[in-house]
Amino acid sequence: MTINLRPGGTVMFTGDSITDSGRLDSEHGLGFGYPLLVAGEWGLRHPDRPVTWLNSAIAGHKVMDLEPRWQTDVLDARPDVVSILVGINDVGWHSYDPDGHVIPAEDYAAGYDRLLAPLAEAGADLILVEPFLLPVSGLVQVVHSRLGVEERRKWRADLDPKIQAVRELAHKYGAHLLAADGLFAGLAATTGPEYWAEDGVHPTLAGHAALATAWLRLVA
């Protein structure tokens, strides 16, 4: 069953850099990635059903970073729909930040659960986007570090249980799941992964379009 976006409703996107996508540098505050593409396509299709689109994502954020700002940046906006994509920084933090540490899947899941509980209580519709990682080749610049294939294999091993946690939380809360990891794996099988995300994490324009198209299938 799809989510019905009502006229005058509010949709909130939040998470990390993939969703942030330069939002503070954009006039509309949506950034230049999939949230903007979603809003634009919705407006084209449904001029009779205007929706307020918000983006509160911040680059580099993990679940633990979302928690202290959740009330101000998300709950206080009283959104009808909340779309969350967070997790890749929960996987790689320790490999590029000297102050970082490994975040167990259990801690990630527990923190994510605390984010979802008040939204469910408020009756918001939820869209949970799986974190994803594409198997690009060579060295990749991450903050001030250059990470090779072996390090990203470790990311993959750490990511899989966190993806499973998102799936379980979607089931627990009756949320819509956007299976982005599988989506990109399927797309990359014919084009190669770099076409969709040059560094394996941040989508290209085509990658953002793929996310937006999949997201729009969840609403009506």
Coordinates of C-alpha atoms in Angstrom, one line a residue:
M1 CA 0.0 0.0 0.0
T2 CA 1.4 3.4 -1.0
I3 CA 1.4 6.5 1.2
N4 CA -1.2 9.1 0.3
L5 CA 0.3 12.6 0.2
R6 CA -2.5 14.9 1.1
P7 CA -2.7 18.5 -0.1
G8 CA -1.0 20.8 2.4
G9 CA 1.0 17.9 4.0
T10 CA 4.6 18.1 5.0
V11 CA 7.3 15.6 4.0
M12 CA 10.6 15.6 5.9
F13 CA 13.8 14.1 4.5
T14 CA 16.6 13.5 7.0
G15 CA 19.9 11.6 7.4
D16 CA 23.4 12.2 6.3
S17 CA 25.3 13.7 3.3
I18 CA 23.5 11.6 0.7
T19 CA 20.2 13.4 1.7
D20 CA 21.9 16.7 2.7
S21 CA 23.4 17.1 -0.8
G22 CA 24.3 20.7 -0.3
R23 CA 20.9 21.8 1.1
L24 CA 22.3 24.9 2.8
D25 CA 23.6 26.1 -0.5
S26 CA 20.3 25.8 -2.3
E27 CA 17.6 28.4 -2.4
H28 CA 14.8 25.9 -1.5
G29 CA 16.7 24.1 1.2
L30 CA 16.3 20.7 -0.4
G31 CA 19.9 20.4 -1.8
F32 CA 20.7 19.1 -5.2
G33 CA 20.0 15.4 -4.8
Y34 CA 17.1 13.0 -4.7
P35 CA 14.9 15.1 -2.3
L36 CA 14.9 17.9 -4.9
L37 CA 14.1 15.4 -7.7
V38 CA 11.3 13.9 -5.7
A39 CA 9.8 17.4 -5.0
G40 CA 10.1 18.5 -8.6
E41 CA 8.6 15.4 -10.0
W42 CA 5.7 15.4 -7.5
G43 CA 4.9 19.0 -8.4
L44 CA 4.9 18.2 -12.1
R45 CA 2.6 15.3 -11.6
H46 CA 0.3 16.8 -9.0
P47 CA -0.1 20.6 -9.3
D48 CA -3.5 20.2 -7.5
R49 CA -1.8 18.7 -4.4
P50 CA 0.9 21.0 -3.2
V51 CA 3.2 19.6 -0.5
T52 CA 5.7 21.2 1.8
W53 CA 9.1 19.5 1.4
L54 CA 11.7 19.8 4.1
N55 CA 15.3 18.5 4.4
S56 CA 17.1 18.4 7.8
A57 CA 19.9 16.0 6.8
I58 CA 23.5 16.9 7.8
A59 CA 26.6 15.5 6.1
G60 CA 28.6 13.1 8.3
H61 CA 25.8 12.3 10.7
K62 CA 25.2 9.0 12.3
V63 CA 22.2 7.8 14.2
M64 CA 23.8 9.1 17.4
D65 CA 24.1 12.5 15.9
L66 CA 20.5 12.6 14.8
E67 CA 19.2 11.9 18.3
P68 CA 20.1 15.2 20.1
R69 CA 18.6 17.3 17.3
W70 CA 15.6 15.0 16.5
Q71 CA 13.0 17.1 18.5
T72 CA 14.0 20.4 17.0
D73 CA 14.9 19.4 13.5
V74 CA 12.2 16.7 12.9
L75 CA 9.5 16.3 15.5
D76 CA 8.8 20.1 15.9
A77 CA 8.0 20.3 12.2
R78 CA 5.1 17.9 12.8
P79 CA 5.7 16.1 9.4
D80 CA 3.1 13.8 7.9
V81 CA 5.8 11.7 6.2
V82 CA 9.4 11.2 7.3
S83 CA 12.0 9.7 5.1
I84 CA 15.3 8.6 6.7
L85 CA 18.5 7.5 5.2
V86 CA 21.3 7.0 7.7
G87 CA 24.0 4.3 8.3
I88 CA 27.0 4.6 6.1
N89 CA 28.8 6.8 8.7
D90 CA 27.8 4.3 11.4
V91 CA 29.8 1.8 9.3
G92 CA 33.0 3.7 8.4
W93 CA 33.5 6.3 11.1
H94 CA 36.4 4.5 12.8
S95 CA 38.3 4.1 9.5
Y96 CA 38.7 7.8 8.7
D97 CA 38.2 9.7 12.0
P98 CA 40.9 9.3 14.7
D99 CA 38.2 9.9 17.3
G100 CA 35.9 7.3 15.7
H101 CA 35.1 3.9 17.0
V102 CA 33.2 0.8 15.7
I103 CA 29.5 1.1 16.2
P104 CA 27.9 -2.3 16.8
A105 CA 24.8 -3.1 14.8
E106 CA 22.9 -3.5 18.1
D107 CA 23.7 0.1 19.1
Y108 CA 22.8 1.4 15.6
A109 CA 19.4 -0.5 15.8
A110 CA 18.6 0.7 19.3
G111 CA 19.3 4.4 18.4
Y112 CA 17.3 4.1 15.2
D113 CA 14.5 2.6 17.2
R114 CA 14.5 5.6 19.5
L115 CA 14.2 7.9 16.5
L116 CA 11.2 6.1 15.1
A117 CA 9.2 5.6 18.3
P118 CA 7.9 9.2 18.7
L119 CA 7.2 9.5 15.0
A120 CA 5.0 6.3 15.1
E121 CA 3.3 7.7 18.2
A122 CA 2.5 10.9 16.3
G123 CA 1.1 8.9 13.4
A124 CA 3.6 9.9 10.8
D125 CA 4.1 7.7 7.8
L126 CA 7.6 6.4 7.6
I127 CA 10.0 5.7 4.7
L128 CA 13.2 3.9 5.7
V129 CA 15.9 3.9 3.0
E130 CA 18.5 1.2 3.4
P131 CA 22.1 2.4 3.6
F132 CA 24.1 1.1 0.7
L133 CA 27.6 0.6 -0.5
L134 CA 28.7 0.0 -4.1
P135 CA 31.8 -2.0 -4.8
V136 CA 33.8 0.5 -6.7
S137 CA 37.5 -0.2 -7.6
G138 CA 40.7 1.6 -6.6
L139 CA 41.3 4.1 -3.8
V140 CA 38.5 6.3 -2.6
Q141 CA 39.0 9.6 -0.7
V142 CA 37.0 9.7 2.5
V143 CA 37.5 12.9 4.5
H144 CA 41.3 13.0 4.9
S145 CA 41.9 9.3 4.3
R146 CA 42.3 7.2 1.1
L147 CA 40.6 3.9 1.6
G148 CA 41.3 0.8 -0.6
V149 CA 39.2 -2.2 -1.6
E150 CA 40.1 -4.2 1.5
E151 CA 38.9 -1.5 3.9
R152 CA 35.7 -1.2 2.0
R153 CA 35.2 -5.0 2.2
K154 CA 35.2 -4.5 6.0
W155 CA 32.6 -1.7 5.6
R156 CA 30.5 -4.2 3.6
A157 CA 30.7 -6.8 6.4
D158 CA 29.7 -4.2 8.9
L159 CA 27.0 -2.7 6.8
D160 CA 25.0 -5.9 6.1
P161 CA 23.7 -6.4 9.7
K162 CA 22.8 -2.7 9.8
I163 CA 20.8 -3.1 6.7
Q164 CA 19.1 -6.0 8.3
A165 CA 18.3 -3.8 11.3
V166 CA 16.6 -1.3 9.1
R167 CA 14.5 -4.0 7.5
E168 CA 13.5 -5.3 10.9
L169 CA 12.6 -1.8 12.1
A170 CA 10.5 -1.2 9.0
H171 CA 8.6 -4.3 9.8
K172 CA 8.2 -3.3 13.5
Y173 CA 6.8 0.1 12.7
G174 CA 4.9 -0.7 9.5
A175 CA 7.2 1.6 7.6
H176 CA 7.8 1.6 3.9
L177 CA 11.2 0.2 3.0
L178 CA 13.2 1.5 0.1
A179 CA 15.6 -1.3 -0.6
A180 CA 18.4 0.9 -1.9
D181 CA 21.2 -1.5 -1.5
G182 CA 19.6 -4.1 -3.7
L183 CA 18.4 -1.4 -6.1
F184 CA 22.0 -0.3 -6.7
A185 CA 23.4 -3.8 -6.8
G186 CA 21.0 -4.6 -9.6
L187 CA 21.7 -1.4 -11.5
A188 CA 25.5 -1.8 -11.2
A189 CA 25.4 -5.3 -12.6
T190 CA 25.0 -3.9 -16.1
T191 CA 26.8 -0.5 -16.0
G192 CA 29.4 -1.0 -13.3
P193 CA 29.1 0.6 -9.8
E194 CA 30.9 3.9 -10.6
Y195 CA 28.1 5.0 -12.9
W196 CA 25.8 5.2 -9.8
A197 CA 28.2 6.3 -7.1
E198 CA 31.8 7.2 -8.0
D199 CA 33.1 6.6 -4.5
G200 CA 30.6 3.8 -3.7
V201 CA 28.6 6.0 -1.3
H202 CA 27.6 9.3 -2.8
P203 CA 25.2 9.0 -5.7
T204 CA 25.9 10.5 -9.1
L205 CA 23.1 12.4 -10.8
A206 CA 21.9 9.1 -12.2
G207 CA 22.1 7.6 -8.7
H208 CA 20.0 10.3 -7.2
A209 CA 17.5 9.9 -10.0
A210 CA 17.3 6.2 -9.3
L211 CA 16.6 6.9 -5.6
A212 CA 14.0 9.5 -6.5
T213 CA 12.2 7.2 -8.9
A214 CA 12.1 4.4 -6.3
W215 CA 11.0 6.8 -3.6
L216 CA 8.1 8.1 -5.7
R217 CA 6.8 4.5 -6.2
L218 CA 6.0 4.5 -2.5
V219 CA 3.6 7.5 -2.5
A220 CA 0.5 8.4 -4.4

